[in-house]
Protein backbone atom coordinates (compact mmCIF):
# COMPACT_ATOMS: atom_id res chain seq x y z
CA UNK A 1 0.00 0.00 0.00
CA UNK A 2 1.33 3.44 -0.91
CA UNK A 3 2.07 6.09 1.72
CA UNK A 4 -0.87 8.16 0.47
CA UNK A 5 -3.27 5.23 0.78
CA UNK A 6 -1.97 4.51 4.27
CA UNK A 7 -2.70 8.11 5.25
CA UNK A 8 -6.19 7.81 3.83
CA UNK A 9 -6.63 4.59 5.80
CA UNK A 10 -5.48 6.38 8.96
CA UNK A 11 -8.02 9.14 8.37
CA UNK A 12 -10.84 6.59 7.97
CA UNK A 13 -9.77 4.71 11.11
CA UNK A 14 -9.69 7.87 13.22
CA UNK A 15 -13.00 9.08 11.76
CA UNK A 16 -14.63 5.71 12.56
CA UNK A 17 -13.13 4.92 15.97
CA UNK A 18 -11.69 8.14 17.39
CA UNK A 19 -8.03 9.09 17.69
CA UNK A 20 -6.47 6.61 20.16
CA UNK A 21 -8.44 3.52 19.08
CA UNK A 22 -8.28 4.49 15.40
CA UNK A 23 -4.51 4.76 15.44
CA UNK A 24 -4.25 1.34 17.11
CA UNK A 25 -6.50 -0.23 14.47
CA UNK A 26 -4.57 1.50 11.67
CA UNK A 27 -1.23 0.31 13.04
CA UNK A 28 -2.44 -3.29 13.20
CA UNK A 29 -3.83 -3.15 9.66
CA UNK A 30 -0.44 -2.07 8.32
CA UNK A 31 1.71 -4.71 9.98
CA UNK A 32 3.68 -6.66 7.33
CA UNK A 33 3.08 -10.30 6.48
CA UNK A 34 1.33 -12.57 4.05
CA UNK A 35 -0.60 -15.81 4.31
CA UNK A 36 -3.97 -17.40 3.58
CA UNK A 37 -4.03 -19.76 6.55
CA UNK A 38 -5.76 -19.12 9.85
CA UNK A 39 -2.36 -19.36 11.54
CA UNK A 40 -1.22 -16.25 9.65
CA UNK A 41 -4.15 -14.17 10.94
CA UNK A 42 -3.72 -11.30 13.37
CA UNK A 43 -6.26 -9.86 15.76
CA UNK A 44 -7.72 -6.35 15.40
CA UNK A 45 -9.67 -4.90 18.31
CA UNK A 46 -12.64 -2.95 16.97
CA UNK A 47 -14.30 -0.53 19.41
CA UNK A 48 -17.87 -1.59 20.13
CA UNK A 49 -17.35 -5.27 19.29
CA UNK A 50 -16.99 -7.84 22.08
CA UNK A 51 -14.53 -10.03 20.19
CA UNK A 52 -11.45 -9.32 18.03
CA UNK A 53 -11.53 -9.43 14.25
CA UNK A 54 -8.98 -11.78 12.68
CA UNK A 55 -7.38 -10.73 9.40
CA UNK A 56 -4.72 -12.32 7.21
CA UNK A 57 -2.05 -9.67 6.52
CA UNK A 58 -1.14 -8.89 2.94
CA UNK A 59 -4.45 -10.22 1.58
CA UNK A 60 -7.80 -8.76 0.55
CA UNK A 61 -8.90 -9.21 4.18
CA UNK A 62 -7.52 -5.73 4.86
CA UNK A 63 -9.56 -4.16 2.04
CA UNK A 64 -12.60 -6.14 3.19
CA UNK A 65 -12.19 -4.71 6.70
CA UNK A 66 -12.03 -1.20 5.24
CA UNK A 67 -15.13 -1.88 3.14
CA UNK A 68 -17.23 -3.18 6.04
CA UNK A 69 -16.04 -1.20 9.08
CA UNK A 70 -14.50 2.01 7.72
CA UNK A 71 -16.56 2.74 4.59
CA UNK A 72 -19.71 0.98 5.93
CA UNK A 73 -20.35 -0.24 2.40
CA UNK A 74 -23.46 -2.26 3.31
CA UNK A 75 -25.26 0.49 5.25
CA UNK A 76 -27.00 3.71 4.22
CA UNK A 77 -26.70 5.91 7.29
CA UNK A 78 -29.65 8.24 7.78
CA UNK A 79 -31.76 6.53 5.13
CA UNK A 80 -35.42 6.18 6.25
CA UNK A 81 -35.53 2.69 4.75
CA UNK A 82 -32.77 1.61 7.15
CA UNK A 83 -34.88 2.77 10.11
CA UNK A 84 -37.83 0.81 8.73
CA UNK A 85 -35.57 -2.24 8.42
CA UNK A 86 -34.60 -1.98 12.10
CA UNK A 87 -38.28 -1.83 13.02
CA UNK A 88 -39.07 -4.86 10.86
CA UNK A 89 -36.25 -6.83 12.47
CA UNK A 90 -37.72 -6.06 15.89
CA UNK A 91 -41.17 -7.14 14.72
CA UNK A 92 -39.90 -10.43 13.30
CA UNK A 93 -37.76 -11.24 16.34
CA UNK A 94 -36.08 -14.67 16.18
CA UNK A 95 -37.86 -15.48 12.91
CA UNK A 96 -35.65 -12.94 11.10
CA UNK A 97 -33.10 -14.52 8.76
CA UNK A 98 -30.13 -12.81 7.11
CA UNK A 99 -28.39 -14.64 4.25
CA UNK A 100 -24.85 -13.33 3.81
CA UNK A 101 -24.06 -14.69 0.36
CA UNK A 102 -20.35 -14.57 -0.35
CA UNK A 103 -19.50 -14.05 3.32
CA UNK A 104 -15.74 -14.15 2.65
CA UNK A 105 -14.17 -14.12 6.16
CA UNK A 106 -17.36 -13.18 8.01
CA UNK A 107 -16.91 -9.43 8.53
CA UNK A 108 -20.27 -8.46 7.02
CA UNK A 109 -21.87 -11.27 9.03
CA UNK A 110 -20.44 -9.78 12.22
CA UNK A 111 -21.77 -6.37 11.27
CA UNK A 112 -25.23 -7.82 10.66
CA UNK A 113 -25.11 -9.92 13.84
CA UNK A 114 -24.22 -6.92 15.97
CA UNK A 115 -26.90 -4.72 14.44
CA UNK A 116 -29.65 -7.39 14.45
CA UNK A 117 -28.91 -9.59 17.50
CA UNK A 118 -32.36 -11.21 17.33
CA UNK A 119 -31.79 -12.46 13.75
CA UNK A 120 -29.92 -15.55 12.59
CA UNK A 121 -27.13 -14.72 10.14
CA UNK A 122 -26.14 -17.49 7.74
CA UNK A 123 -22.60 -16.84 6.47
CA UNK A 124 -22.57 -18.72 3.15
CA UNK A 125 -19.09 -19.24 1.71
CA UNK A 126 -17.70 -22.00 -0.54
CA UNK A 127 -13.92 -21.48 -0.15
CA UNK A 128 -12.37 -23.60 2.62
CA UNK A 129 -9.67 -21.07 3.51
CA UNK A 130 -12.31 -18.36 4.00
CA UNK A 131 -14.59 -20.68 5.96
CA UNK A 132 -11.82 -21.29 8.47
CA UNK A 133 -11.64 -17.54 8.99
CA UNK A 134 -15.44 -17.26 9.33
CA UNK A 135 -15.42 -19.91 12.04
CA UNK A 136 -12.70 -18.05 13.90
CA UNK A 137 -14.23 -14.61 13.50
CA UNK A 138 -17.78 -15.74 14.31
CA UNK A 139 -16.90 -18.04 17.21
CA UNK A 140 -18.19 -15.59 19.81
CA UNK A 141 -21.47 -14.80 18.03
CA UNK A 142 -24.23 -17.29 18.75
CA UNK A 143 -26.43 -15.88 15.96
CA UNK A 144 -23.91 -16.47 13.13
CA UNK A 145 -24.09 -19.87 11.39
CA UNK A 146 -21.34 -20.68 8.84
CA UNK A 147 -22.60 -22.54 5.76
CA UNK A 148 -19.98 -24.39 3.70
CA UNK A 149 -21.56 -24.05 0.26
CA UNK A 150 -22.08 -21.80 -2.74
CA UNK A 151 -25.43 -20.14 -3.38
CA UNK A 152 -27.07 -21.57 -6.52
CA UNK A 153 -30.52 -22.28 -7.94
CA UNK A 154 -30.51 -26.02 -7.12
CA UNK A 155 -28.51 -28.70 -5.31
CA UNK A 156 -25.42 -29.52 -7.37
CA UNK A 157 -21.66 -29.14 -7.12
CA UNK A 158 -19.32 -26.37 -8.23
CA UNK A 159 -15.60 -25.62 -8.30
CA UNK A 160 -13.65 -22.42 -7.75
CA UNK A 161 -12.56 -21.32 -11.22
CA UNK A 162 -9.97 -18.73 -10.14
CA UNK A 163 -8.08 -20.24 -7.17
CA UNK A 164 -5.15 -17.85 -7.66
CA UNK A 165 -7.37 -14.80 -7.10
CA UNK A 166 -7.58 -12.80 -3.89
CA UNK A 167 -9.80 -14.49 -1.28
CA UNK A 168 -12.69 -12.06 -1.80
CA UNK A 169 -12.77 -12.64 -5.57
CA UNK A 170 -13.29 -16.40 -5.74
CA UNK A 171 -15.84 -17.34 -8.42
CA UNK A 172 -17.49 -20.72 -8.96
CA UNK A 173 -19.04 -22.68 -11.79
CA UNK A 174 -20.82 -26.01 -12.05
CA UNK A 175 -18.75 -29.18 -12.20
CA UNK A 176 -19.44 -32.90 -11.61
CA UNK A 177 -19.23 -34.12 -8.04
CA UNK A 178 -16.22 -36.27 -8.97
CA UNK A 179 -14.21 -33.19 -9.95
CA UNK A 180 -11.29 -32.47 -7.69
CA UNK A 181 -12.22 -29.69 -5.27
CA UNK A 182 -15.96 -29.95 -5.97
CA UNK A 183 -18.10 -28.03 -3.47
CA UNK A 184 -21.80 -28.32 -2.56
CA UNK A 185 -24.41 -25.72 -3.37
CA UNK A 186 -27.45 -24.51 -1.48
CA UNK A 187 -30.41 -22.35 -2.47
CA UNK A 188 -31.45 -19.23 -0.59
CA UNK A 189 -34.85 -20.78 0.17
CA UNK A 190 -33.11 -23.82 1.69
CA UNK A 191 -31.05 -21.58 3.93
CA UNK A 192 -34.09 -19.62 5.12
CA UNK A 193 -35.94 -22.88 5.84
CA UNK A 194 -33.30 -23.83 8.42
CA UNK A 195 -35.13 -21.52 10.83
CA UNK A 196 -38.70 -22.66 11.65
CA UNK A 197 -41.08 -20.08 10.19
CA UNK A 198 -38.05 -18.11 9.09
CA UNK A 199 -38.61 -14.79 7.33
CA UNK A 200 -35.91 -13.29 5.09
CA UNK A 201 -34.90 -9.89 6.43
CA UNK A 202 -31.75 -9.32 4.33
CA UNK A 203 -30.11 -11.19 1.48
CA UNK A 204 -26.63 -9.93 0.62
CA UNK A 205 -25.28 -11.12 -2.72
CA UNK A 206 -21.56 -10.53 -3.28
CA UNK A 207 -21.19 -13.76 -5.25
CA UNK A 208 -18.85 -12.97 -8.16
CA UNK A 209 -21.19 -13.80 -11.03
CA UNK A 210 -23.25 -16.58 -9.42
CA UNK A 211 -26.30 -14.29 -9.70
CA UNK A 212 -26.93 -15.75 -13.15
CA UNK A 213 -27.54 -19.17 -11.59
CA UNK A 214 -29.31 -17.88 -8.46
CA UNK A 215 -31.93 -15.95 -10.46
CA UNK A 216 -32.46 -18.27 -13.44
CA UNK A 217 -35.08 -20.37 -11.61
CA UNK A 218 -38.17 -19.28 -9.61
CA UNK A 219 -37.06 -17.59 -6.39
CA UNK A 220 -39.86 -17.66 -3.77
CA UNK A 221 -37.67 -15.83 -1.24
CA UNK A 222 -37.55 -12.74 -3.45
CA UNK A 223 -41.25 -11.98 -2.91
CA UNK A 224 -40.72 -12.04 0.88
CA UNK A 225 -37.32 -10.49 1.52
CA UNK A 226 -37.25 -7.00 3.03
CA UNK A 227 -33.85 -5.91 1.77
CA UNK A 228 -31.38 -7.06 -0.90
CA UNK A 229 -27.78 -5.85 -1.20
CA UNK A 230 -26.31 -6.69 -4.59
CA UNK A 231 -22.90 -5.95 -6.10
CA UNK A 232 -22.89 -6.28 -9.92
CA UNK A 233 -19.87 -8.23 -11.11
CA UNK A 234 -20.08 -7.80 -14.89
CA UNK A 235 -16.93 -5.65 -14.88
CA UNK A 236 -14.94 -8.87 -14.24
CA UNK A 237 -16.60 -11.07 -16.90
CA UNK A 238 -17.58 -9.46 -20.17
CA UNK A 239 -20.86 -10.86 -21.51
CA UNK A 240 -21.48 -13.10 -18.51
CA UNK A 241 -25.04 -11.86 -18.03
CA UNK A 242 -25.06 -12.11 -14.22
CA UNK A 243 -25.94 -8.46 -13.69
CA UNK A 244 -28.82 -8.55 -16.17
CA UNK A 245 -30.25 -11.70 -14.55
CA UNK A 246 -30.23 -10.07 -11.11
CA UNK A 247 -31.60 -6.75 -12.31
CA UNK A 248 -34.52 -8.37 -14.16
CA UNK A 249 -35.55 -10.30 -11.05
CA UNK A 250 -35.08 -7.39 -8.65
CA UNK A 251 -36.87 -4.90 -10.91
CA UNK A 252 -40.00 -7.07 -10.85
CA UNK A 253 -40.36 -6.47 -7.11
CA UNK A 254 -41.75 -3.34 -5.38
CA UNK A 255 -38.38 -2.11 -4.12
CA UNK A 256 -37.02 1.31 -3.34
CA UNK A 257 -33.57 1.58 -4.92
CA UNK A 258 -30.34 3.26 -3.84
CA UNK A 259 -26.68 3.00 -4.81
CA UNK A 260 -23.61 3.35 -2.59
CA UNK A 261 -20.14 2.66 -3.92
CA UNK A 262 -20.30 -0.60 -5.87
CA UNK A 263 -23.49 -1.84 -4.20
CA UNK A 264 -27.15 -1.63 -5.20
CA UNK A 265 -29.59 -1.46 -2.29
CA UNK A 266 -33.16 -2.72 -2.72
CA UNK A 267 -35.62 -2.00 0.12
CA UNK A 268 -39.16 -3.37 -0.02
CA UNK A 269 -41.51 -0.43 -0.41
CA UNK A 270 -44.53 -0.03 1.89
CA UNK A 271 -47.61 -1.78 0.55
PDB file of N, CA, C and O in Angstrom, residues 2-52:
ATOM      1  N   UNK A   2       0.553   2.220  -0.828  1.00  0.00           N
ATOM      2  CA  UNK A   2       1.335   3.435  -0.911  1.00  0.00           C
ATOM      3  C   UNK A   2       1.179   4.277   0.355  1.00  0.00           C
ATOM      4  O   UNK A   2       0.226   4.096   1.133  1.00  0.00           O
ATOM      5  N   UNK A   3       2.125   5.215   0.542  1.00  0.00           N
ATOM      6  CA  UNK A   3       2.071   6.089   1.719  1.00  0.00           C
ATOM      7  C   UNK A   3       0.783   6.914   1.729  1.00  0.00           C
ATOM      8  O   UNK A   3       0.170   7.124   2.792  1.00  0.00           O
ATOM      9  N   UNK A   4       0.354   7.380   0.543  1.00  0.00           N
ATOM     10  CA  UNK A   4      -0.873   8.164   0.467  1.00  0.00           C
ATOM     11  C   UNK A   4      -2.082   7.337   0.882  1.00  0.00           C
ATOM     12  O   UNK A   4      -2.949   7.805   1.638  1.00  0.00           O
ATOM     13  N   UNK A   5      -2.142   6.096   0.409  1.00  0.00           N
ATOM     14  CA  UNK A   5      -3.267   5.235   0.782  1.00  0.00           C
ATOM     15  C   UNK A   5      -3.249   4.898   2.267  1.00  0.00           C
ATOM     16  O   UNK A   5      -4.307   4.763   2.894  1.00  0.00           O
ATOM     17  N   UNK A   6      -2.048   4.761   2.834  1.00  0.00           N
ATOM     18  CA  UNK A   6      -1.966   4.512   4.273  1.00  0.00           C
ATOM     19  C   UNK A   6      -2.484   5.711   5.064  1.00  0.00           C
ATOM     20  O   UNK A   6      -3.148   5.562   6.090  1.00  0.00           O
ATOM     21  N   UNK A   7      -2.191   6.916   4.578  1.00  0.00           N
ATOM     22  CA  UNK A   7      -2.698   8.105   5.249  1.00  0.00           C
ATOM     23  C   UNK A   7      -4.221   8.184   5.147  1.00  0.00           C
ATOM     24  O   UNK A   7      -4.903   8.567   6.114  1.00  0.00           O
ATOM     25  N   UNK A   8      -4.744   7.825   3.976  1.00  0.00           N
ATOM     26  CA  UNK A   8      -6.194   7.808   3.834  1.00  0.00           C
ATOM     27  C   UNK A   8      -6.810   6.770   4.772  1.00  0.00           C
ATOM     28  O   UNK A   8      -7.871   7.010   5.373  1.00  0.00           O
ATOM     29  N   UNK A   9      -6.152   5.630   4.888  1.00  0.00           N
ATOM     30  CA  UNK A   9      -6.635   4.588   5.797  1.00  0.00           C
ATOM     31  C   UNK A   9      -6.606   5.091   7.238  1.00  0.00           C
ATOM     32  O   UNK A   9      -7.542   4.830   8.002  1.00  0.00           O
ATOM     33  N   UNK A  10      -5.557   5.813   7.609  1.00  0.00           N
ATOM     34  CA  UNK A  10      -5.477   6.385   8.956  1.00  0.00           C
ATOM     35  C   UNK A  10      -6.636   7.345   9.200  1.00  0.00           C
ATOM     36  O   UNK A  10      -7.276   7.310  10.268  1.00  0.00           O
ATOM     37  N   UNK A  11      -6.917   8.190   8.232  1.00  0.00           N
ATOM     38  CA  UNK A  11      -8.021   9.136   8.372  1.00  0.00           C
ATOM     39  C   UNK A  11      -9.338   8.392   8.613  1.00  0.00           C
ATOM     40  O   UNK A  11     -10.133   8.770   9.496  1.00  0.00           O
ATOM     41  N   UNK A  12      -9.589   7.336   7.830  1.00  0.00           N
ATOM     42  CA  UNK A  12     -10.839   6.589   7.974  1.00  0.00           C
ATOM     43  C   UNK A  12     -10.913   5.899   9.336  1.00  0.00           C
ATOM     44  O   UNK A  12     -11.981   5.828   9.949  1.00  0.00           O
ATOM     45  N   UNK A  13      -9.784   5.382   9.806  1.00  0.00           N
ATOM     46  CA  UNK A  13      -9.772   4.712  11.108  1.00  0.00           C
ATOM     47  C   UNK A  13     -10.083   5.697  12.225  1.00  0.00           C
ATOM     48  O   UNK A  13     -10.895   5.405  13.125  1.00  0.00           O
ATOM     49  N   UNK A  14      -9.452   6.875  12.185  1.00  0.00           N
ATOM     50  CA  UNK A  14      -9.686   7.873  13.219  1.00  0.00           C
ATOM     51  C   UNK A  14     -11.111   8.400  13.143  1.00  0.00           C
ATOM     52  O   UNK A  14     -11.781   8.603  14.169  1.00  0.00           O
ATOM     53  N   UNK A  15     -11.624   8.620  11.930  1.00  0.00           N
ATOM     54  CA  UNK A  15     -12.998   9.079  11.762  1.00  0.00           C
ATOM     55  C   UNK A  15     -13.996   8.058  12.310  1.00  0.00           C
ATOM     56  O   UNK A  15     -15.024   8.420  12.891  1.00  0.00           O
ATOM     57  N   UNK A  16     -13.696   6.771  12.141  1.00  0.00           N
ATOM     58  CA  UNK A  16     -14.626   5.713  12.561  1.00  0.00           C
ATOM     59  C   UNK A  16     -14.541   5.404  14.047  1.00  0.00           C
ATOM     60  O   UNK A  16     -15.567   5.125  14.687  1.00  0.00           O
ATOM     61  N   UNK A  17     -13.324   5.439  14.622  1.00  0.00           N
ATOM     62  CA  UNK A  17     -13.132   4.918  15.975  1.00  0.00           C
ATOM     63  C   UNK A  17     -12.581   5.941  16.970  1.00  0.00           C
ATOM     64  O   UNK A  17     -12.385   5.621  18.134  1.00  0.00           O
ATOM     65  N   UNK A  18     -12.327   7.169  16.520  1.00  0.00           N
ATOM     66  CA  UNK A  18     -11.685   8.145  17.394  1.00  0.00           C
ATOM     67  C   UNK A  18     -10.175   8.024  17.315  1.00  0.00           C
ATOM     68  O   UNK A  18      -9.630   7.035  16.787  1.00  0.00           O
ATOM     69  N   UNK A  19      -9.481   9.016  17.890  1.00  0.00           N
ATOM     70  CA  UNK A  19      -8.033   9.092  17.686  1.00  0.00           C
ATOM     71  C   UNK A  19      -7.244   7.924  18.304  1.00  0.00           C
ATOM     72  O   UNK A  19      -6.545   7.198  17.571  1.00  0.00           O
ATOM     73  N   UNK A  20      -7.330   7.668  19.610  1.00  0.00           N
ATOM     74  CA  UNK A  20      -6.469   6.606  20.156  1.00  0.00           C
ATOM     75  C   UNK A  20      -6.771   5.231  19.568  1.00  0.00           C
ATOM     76  O   UNK A  20      -5.880   4.517  19.101  1.00  0.00           O
ATOM     77  N   UNK A  21      -8.060   4.852  19.583  1.00  0.00           N
ATOM     78  CA  UNK A  21      -8.436   3.525  19.076  1.00  0.00           C
ATOM     79  C   UNK A  21      -8.190   3.428  17.579  1.00  0.00           C
ATOM     80  O   UNK A  21      -7.740   2.394  17.071  1.00  0.00           O
ATOM     81  N   UNK A  22      -8.484   4.510  16.845  1.00  0.00           N
ATOM     82  CA  UNK A  22      -8.279   4.495  15.399  1.00  0.00           C
ATOM     83  C   UNK A  22      -6.834   4.294  15.018  1.00  0.00           C
ATOM     84  O   UNK A  22      -6.524   3.560  14.072  1.00  0.00           O
ATOM     85  N   UNK A  23      -5.939   4.936  15.725  1.00  0.00           N
ATOM     86  CA  UNK A  23      -4.509   4.761  15.443  1.00  0.00           C
ATOM     87  C   UNK A  23      -4.085   3.325  15.723  1.00  0.00           C
ATOM     88  O   UNK A  23      -3.295   2.737  14.962  1.00  0.00           O
ATOM     89  N   UNK A  24      -4.598   2.736  16.796  1.00  0.00           N
ATOM     90  CA  UNK A  24      -4.251   1.340  17.109  1.00  0.00           C
ATOM     91  C   UNK A  24      -4.736   0.402  16.005  1.00  0.00           C
ATOM     92  O   UNK A  24      -4.009  -0.510  15.586  1.00  0.00           O
ATOM     93  N   UNK A  25      -5.975   0.606  15.554  1.00  0.00           N
ATOM     94  CA  UNK A  25      -6.501  -0.226  14.467  1.00  0.00           C
ATOM     95  C   UNK A  25      -5.644  -0.040  13.213  1.00  0.00           C
ATOM     96  O   UNK A  25      -5.254  -1.010  12.553  1.00  0.00           O
ATOM     97  N   UNK A  26      -5.368   1.191  12.867  1.00  0.00           N
ATOM     98  CA  UNK A  26      -4.567   1.495  11.672  1.00  0.00           C
ATOM     99  C   UNK A  26      -3.202   0.841  11.738  1.00  0.00           C
ATOM    100  O   UNK A  26      -2.725   0.280  10.753  1.00  0.00           O
ATOM    101  N   UNK A  27      -2.560   0.894  12.889  1.00  0.00           N
ATOM    102  CA  UNK A  27      -1.228   0.311  13.039  1.00  0.00           C
ATOM    103  C   UNK A  27      -1.279  -1.205  12.820  1.00  0.00           C
ATOM    104  O   UNK A  27      -0.433  -1.775  12.144  1.00  0.00           O
ATOM    105  N   UNK A  28      -2.306  -1.841  13.364  1.00  0.00           N
ATOM    106  CA  UNK A  28      -2.445  -3.287  13.199  1.00  0.00           C
ATOM    107  C   UNK A  28      -2.709  -3.652  11.744  1.00  0.00           C
ATOM    108  O   UNK A  28      -2.151  -4.635  11.235  1.00  0.00           O
ATOM    109  N   UNK A  29      -3.528  -2.873  11.059  1.00  0.00           N
ATOM    110  CA  UNK A  29      -3.829  -3.154   9.656  1.00  0.00           C
ATOM    111  C   UNK A  29      -2.581  -3.097   8.784  1.00  0.00           C
ATOM    112  O   UNK A  29      -2.482  -3.804   7.782  1.00  0.00           O
ATOM    113  N   UNK A  30      -1.622  -2.257   9.150  1.00  0.00           N
ATOM    114  CA  UNK A  30      -0.436  -2.066   8.324  1.00  0.00           C
ATOM    115  C   UNK A  30       0.728  -2.969   8.647  1.00  0.00           C
ATOM    116  O   UNK A  30       1.769  -2.891   7.978  1.00  0.00           O
ATOM    117  N   UNK A  31       0.592  -3.836   9.632  1.00  0.00           N
ATOM    118  CA  UNK A  31       1.712  -4.714   9.984  1.00  0.00           C
ATOM    119  C   UNK A  31       2.025  -5.647   8.818  1.00  0.00           C
ATOM    120  O   UNK A  31       1.117  -6.203   8.184  1.00  0.00           O
ATOM    121  N   UNK A  32       3.310  -5.847   8.504  1.00  0.00           N
ATOM    122  CA  UNK A  32       3.681  -6.664   7.334  1.00  0.00           C
ATOM    123  C   UNK A  32       3.395  -8.141   7.550  1.00  0.00           C
ATOM    124  O   UNK A  32       3.273  -8.615   8.679  1.00  0.00           O
ATOM    125  N   UNK A  33       3.302  -8.854   6.437  1.00  0.00           N
ATOM    126  CA  UNK A  33       3.078 -10.297   6.482  1.00  0.00           C
ATOM    127  C   UNK A  33       2.259 -10.731   5.285  1.00  0.00           C
ATOM    128  O   UNK A  33       1.780  -9.912   4.504  1.00  0.00           O
ATOM    129  N   UNK A  34       2.119 -12.019   5.141  1.00  0.00           N
ATOM    130  CA  UNK A  34       1.329 -12.569   4.046  1.00  0.00           C
ATOM    131  C   UNK A  34       1.012 -14.013   4.364  1.00  0.00           C
ATOM    132  O   UNK A  34       1.876 -14.769   4.810  1.00  0.00           O
ATOM    133  N   UNK A  35      -0.238 -14.421   4.108  1.00  0.00           N
ATOM    134  CA  UNK A  35      -0.602 -15.812   4.311  1.00  0.00           C
ATOM    135  C   UNK A  35      -2.089 -16.002   4.279  1.00  0.00           C
ATOM    136  O   UNK A  35      -2.840 -15.151   4.789  1.00  0.00           O
ATOM    137  N   UNK A  36      -2.547 -17.108   3.693  1.00  0.00           N
ATOM    138  CA  UNK A  36      -3.973 -17.396   3.581  1.00  0.00           C
ATOM    139  C   UNK A  36      -4.479 -18.328   4.675  1.00  0.00           C
ATOM    140  O   UNK A  36      -5.670 -18.597   4.746  1.00  0.00           O
ATOM    141  N   UNK A  37      -3.588 -18.828   5.522  1.00  0.00           N
ATOM    142  CA  UNK A  37      -4.026 -19.762   6.552  1.00  0.00           C
ATOM    143  C   UNK A  37      -4.508 -19.014   7.784  1.00  0.00           C
ATOM    144  O   UNK A  37      -4.159 -17.847   8.016  1.00  0.00           O
ATOM    145  N   UNK A  38      -5.297 -19.697   8.589  1.00  0.00           N
ATOM    146  CA  UNK A  38      -5.762 -19.121   9.849  1.00  0.00           C
ATOM    147  C   UNK A  38      -4.583 -18.779  10.742  1.00  0.00           C
ATOM    148  O   UNK A  38      -4.597 -17.785  11.476  1.00  0.00           O
ATOM    149  N   UNK A  39      -3.528 -19.589  10.685  1.00  0.00           N
ATOM    150  CA  UNK A  39      -2.364 -19.364  11.542  1.00  0.00           C
ATOM    151  C   UNK A  39      -1.678 -18.036  11.241  1.00  0.00           C
ATOM    152  O   UNK A  39      -0.985 -17.480  12.099  1.00  0.00           O
ATOM    153  N   UNK A  40      -1.843 -17.525  10.019  1.00  0.00           N
ATOM    154  CA  UNK A  40      -1.221 -16.247   9.655  1.00  0.00           C
ATOM    155  C   UNK A  40      -2.025 -15.048  10.130  1.00  0.00           C
ATOM    156  O   UNK A  40      -1.533 -13.913  10.069  1.00  0.00           O
ATOM    157  N   UNK A  41      -3.246 -15.274  10.595  1.00  0.00           N
ATOM    158  CA  UNK A  41      -4.146 -14.170  10.937  1.00  0.00           C
ATOM    159  C   UNK A  41      -3.693 -13.431  12.189  1.00  0.00           C
ATOM    160  O   UNK A  41      -3.072 -14.010  13.096  1.00  0.00           O
ATOM    161  N   UNK A  42      -4.022 -12.141  12.222  1.00  0.00           N
ATOM    162  CA  UNK A  42      -3.715 -11.299  13.370  1.00  0.00           C
ATOM    163  C   UNK A  42      -4.986 -10.624  13.850  1.00  0.00           C
ATOM    164  O   UNK A  42      -5.869 -10.304  13.069  1.00  0.00           O
ATOM    165  N   UNK A  43      -5.049 -10.390  15.140  1.00  0.00           N
ATOM    166  CA  UNK A  43      -6.260  -9.855  15.756  1.00  0.00           C
ATOM    167  C   UNK A  43      -6.290  -8.333  15.680  1.00  0.00           C
ATOM    168  O   UNK A  43      -5.272  -7.666  15.886  1.00  0.00           O
ATOM    169  N   UNK A  44      -7.464  -7.794  15.388  1.00  0.00           N
ATOM    170  CA  UNK A  44      -7.716  -6.354  15.404  1.00  0.00           C
ATOM    171  C   UNK A  44      -8.863  -6.110  16.380  1.00  0.00           C
ATOM    172  O   UNK A  44      -9.935  -6.707  16.246  1.00  0.00           O
ATOM    173  N   UNK A  45      -8.622  -5.251  17.350  1.00  0.00           N
ATOM    174  CA  UNK A  45      -9.668  -4.905  18.310  1.00  0.00           C
ATOM    175  C   UNK A  45     -10.477  -3.732  17.770  1.00  0.00           C
ATOM    176  O   UNK A  45      -9.941  -2.648  17.556  1.00  0.00           O
ATOM    177  N   UNK A  46     -11.756  -3.974  17.525  1.00  0.00           N
ATOM    178  CA  UNK A  46     -12.636  -2.952  16.970  1.00  0.00           C
ATOM    179  C   UNK A  46     -13.515  -2.404  18.092  1.00  0.00           C
ATOM    180  O   UNK A  46     -14.252  -3.168  18.726  1.00  0.00           O
ATOM    181  N   UNK A  47     -13.447  -1.098  18.365  1.00  0.00           N
ATOM    182  CA  UNK A  47     -14.305  -0.535  19.406  1.00  0.00           C
ATOM    183  C   UNK A  47     -15.778  -0.853  19.158  1.00  0.00           C
ATOM    184  O   UNK A  47     -16.272  -0.755  18.039  1.00  0.00           O
ATOM    185  N   UNK A  48     -16.447  -1.276  20.221  1.00  0.00           N
ATOM    186  CA  UNK A  48     -17.865  -1.593  20.130  1.00  0.00           C
ATOM    187  C   UNK A  48     -18.160  -3.057  19.885  1.00  0.00           C
ATOM    188  O   UNK A  48     -19.312  -3.478  20.015  1.00  0.00           O
ATOM    189  N   UNK A  49     -17.148  -3.840  19.510  1.00  0.00           N
ATOM    190  CA  UNK A  49     -17.352  -5.273  19.290  1.00  0.00           C
ATOM    191  C   UNK A  49     -16.764  -6.061  20.460  1.00  0.00           C
ATOM    192  O   UNK A  49     -15.668  -5.742  20.942  1.00  0.00           O
ATOM    193  N   UNK A  50     -17.461  -7.107  20.905  1.00  0.00           N
ATOM    194  CA  UNK A  50     -16.989  -7.842  22.084  1.00  0.00           C
ATOM    195  C   UNK A  50     -15.824  -8.785  21.808  1.00  0.00           C
ATOM    196  O   UNK A  50     -15.177  -9.252  22.743  1.00  0.00           O
ATOM    197  N   UNK A  51     -15.573  -9.069  20.533  1.00  0.00           N
ATOM    198  CA  UNK A  51     -14.526 -10.028  20.187  1.00  0.00           C
ATOM    199  C   UNK A  51     -13.618  -9.438  19.105  1.00  0.00           C
ATOM    200  O   UNK A  51     -14.061  -8.615  18.288  1.00  0.00           O
ATOM    201  N   UNK A  52     -12.352  -9.860  19.058  1.00  0.00           N
ATOM    202  CA  UNK A  52     -11.453  -9.322  18.030  1.00  0.00           C
ATOM    203  C   UNK A  52     -11.822  -9.823  16.640  1.00  0.00           C
ATOM    204  O   UNK A  52     -12.443 -10.873  16.473  1.00  0.00           O
TER     205      UNK A  52
END
